[in-house]
Amino acid sequence: QATTQADAPGAFGPRAKAALLDDLNALQARLAAARLRGAGLPEADAAARMAQEASARPDLAAVTVAVRELGRVLG
């Protein structure tokens, strides 16, 4: 929701939003699969908190940081 509400002016704004949403959807699928396999992800809770903080404000920079953190945790 933060991604769709964020201001992204310019010709590449819509593409940036779409790319972030694609990355986030892929990471959520990987996280769900890892949890279903019973994978231990000790840093996942911290990454989830960061994602929650990012989702509280419509800011592409915050969402980008959260997506990268989730990706780092999942390897």
Short mmCIF file of C-alpha atoms in Angstrom, two decimals:
data_model
loop_
_atom_site.label_atom_id
_atom_site.label_comp_id
_atom_site.label_asym_id
_atom_site.label_seq_id
_atom_site.Cartn_x
_atom_site.Cartn_y
_atom_site.Cartn_z
CA GLN A 1 0.00 0.00 0.00
CA ALA A 2 2.87 2.38 0.81
CA THR A 3 4.33 1.74 -2.63
CA THR A 4 1.14 2.53 -4.49
CA GLN A 5 0.57 5.71 -2.45
CA ALA A 6 4.14 6.99 -2.77
CA ASP A 7 4.88 9.92 -5.00
CA ALA A 8 6.99 8.78 -7.93
CA PRO A 9 7.19 11.59 -10.45
CA GLY A 10 8.77 11.35 -13.84
CA ALA A 11 8.69 8.90 -16.66
CA PHE A 12 10.14 6.07 -14.59
CA GLY A 13 7.94 6.52 -11.50
CA PRO A 14 5.30 3.97 -12.50
CA ARG A 15 8.01 1.50 -13.53
CA ALA A 16 9.79 1.95 -10.21
CA LYS A 17 6.59 1.22 -8.32
CA ALA A 18 5.84 -1.83 -10.46
CA ALA A 19 9.38 -3.16 -9.98
CA LEU A 20 9.18 -2.76 -6.20
CA LEU A 21 5.82 -4.49 -6.07
CA ASP A 22 7.16 -7.37 -8.19
CA ASP A 23 10.18 -7.73 -5.91
CA LEU A 24 8.02 -7.61 -2.80
CA ASN A 25 5.60 -10.23 -4.14
CA ALA A 26 8.50 -12.54 -5.03
CA LEU A 27 10.05 -12.10 -1.57
CA GLN A 28 6.75 -12.78 0.16
CA ALA A 29 6.40 -16.01 -1.82
CA ARG A 30 9.95 -17.04 -0.92
CA LEU A 31 9.36 -16.23 2.75
CA ALA A 32 6.14 -18.24 2.82
CA ALA A 33 7.85 -21.20 1.14
CA ALA A 34 10.75 -21.04 3.60
CA ARG A 35 8.37 -20.97 6.56
CA LEU A 36 6.39 -23.92 5.16
CA ARG A 37 9.64 -25.89 4.80
CA GLY A 38 10.34 -25.11 8.44
CA ALA A 39 13.43 -23.07 7.62
CA GLY A 40 14.86 -21.18 10.54
CA LEU A 41 15.07 -17.50 9.71
CA PRO A 42 16.36 -15.82 12.87
CA GLU A 43 16.57 -12.40 11.24
CA ALA A 44 13.11 -12.57 9.69
CA ASP A 45 11.39 -10.90 12.65
CA ALA A 46 13.69 -7.88 12.46
CA ALA A 47 13.17 -7.66 8.70
CA ALA A 48 9.41 -7.89 9.20
CA ARG A 49 9.51 -5.03 11.70
CA MET A 50 11.44 -2.91 9.22
CA ALA A 51 8.90 -3.73 6.52
CA GLN A 52 6.10 -2.69 8.87
CA GLU A 53 7.83 0.60 9.58
CA ALA A 54 8.31 1.21 5.86
CA SER A 55 4.67 0.45 5.12
CA ALA A 56 3.58 3.15 7.56
CA ARG A 57 4.69 5.91 5.18
CA PRO A 58 4.22 6.31 1.45
CA ASP A 59 7.93 6.66 0.66
CA LEU A 60 9.64 4.68 -2.11
CA ALA A 61 12.99 4.91 -0.34
CA ALA A 62 11.58 3.27 2.79
CA VAL A 63 9.92 0.52 0.77
CA THR A 64 13.12 -0.07 -1.18
CA VAL A 65 15.12 -0.49 2.03
CA ALA A 66 12.53 -2.89 3.44
CA VAL A 67 12.48 -4.99 0.26
CA ARG A 68 16.28 -5.19 0.23
CA GLU A 69 16.34 -6.19 3.91
CA LEU A 70 13.82 -8.97 3.32
CA GLY A 71 15.89 -10.15 0.36
CA ARG A 72 19.04 -10.16 2.47
CA VAL A 73 17.38 -12.28 5.13
CA LEU A 74 16.15 -14.79 2.59
CA GLY A 75 19.55 -14.97 0.90
#
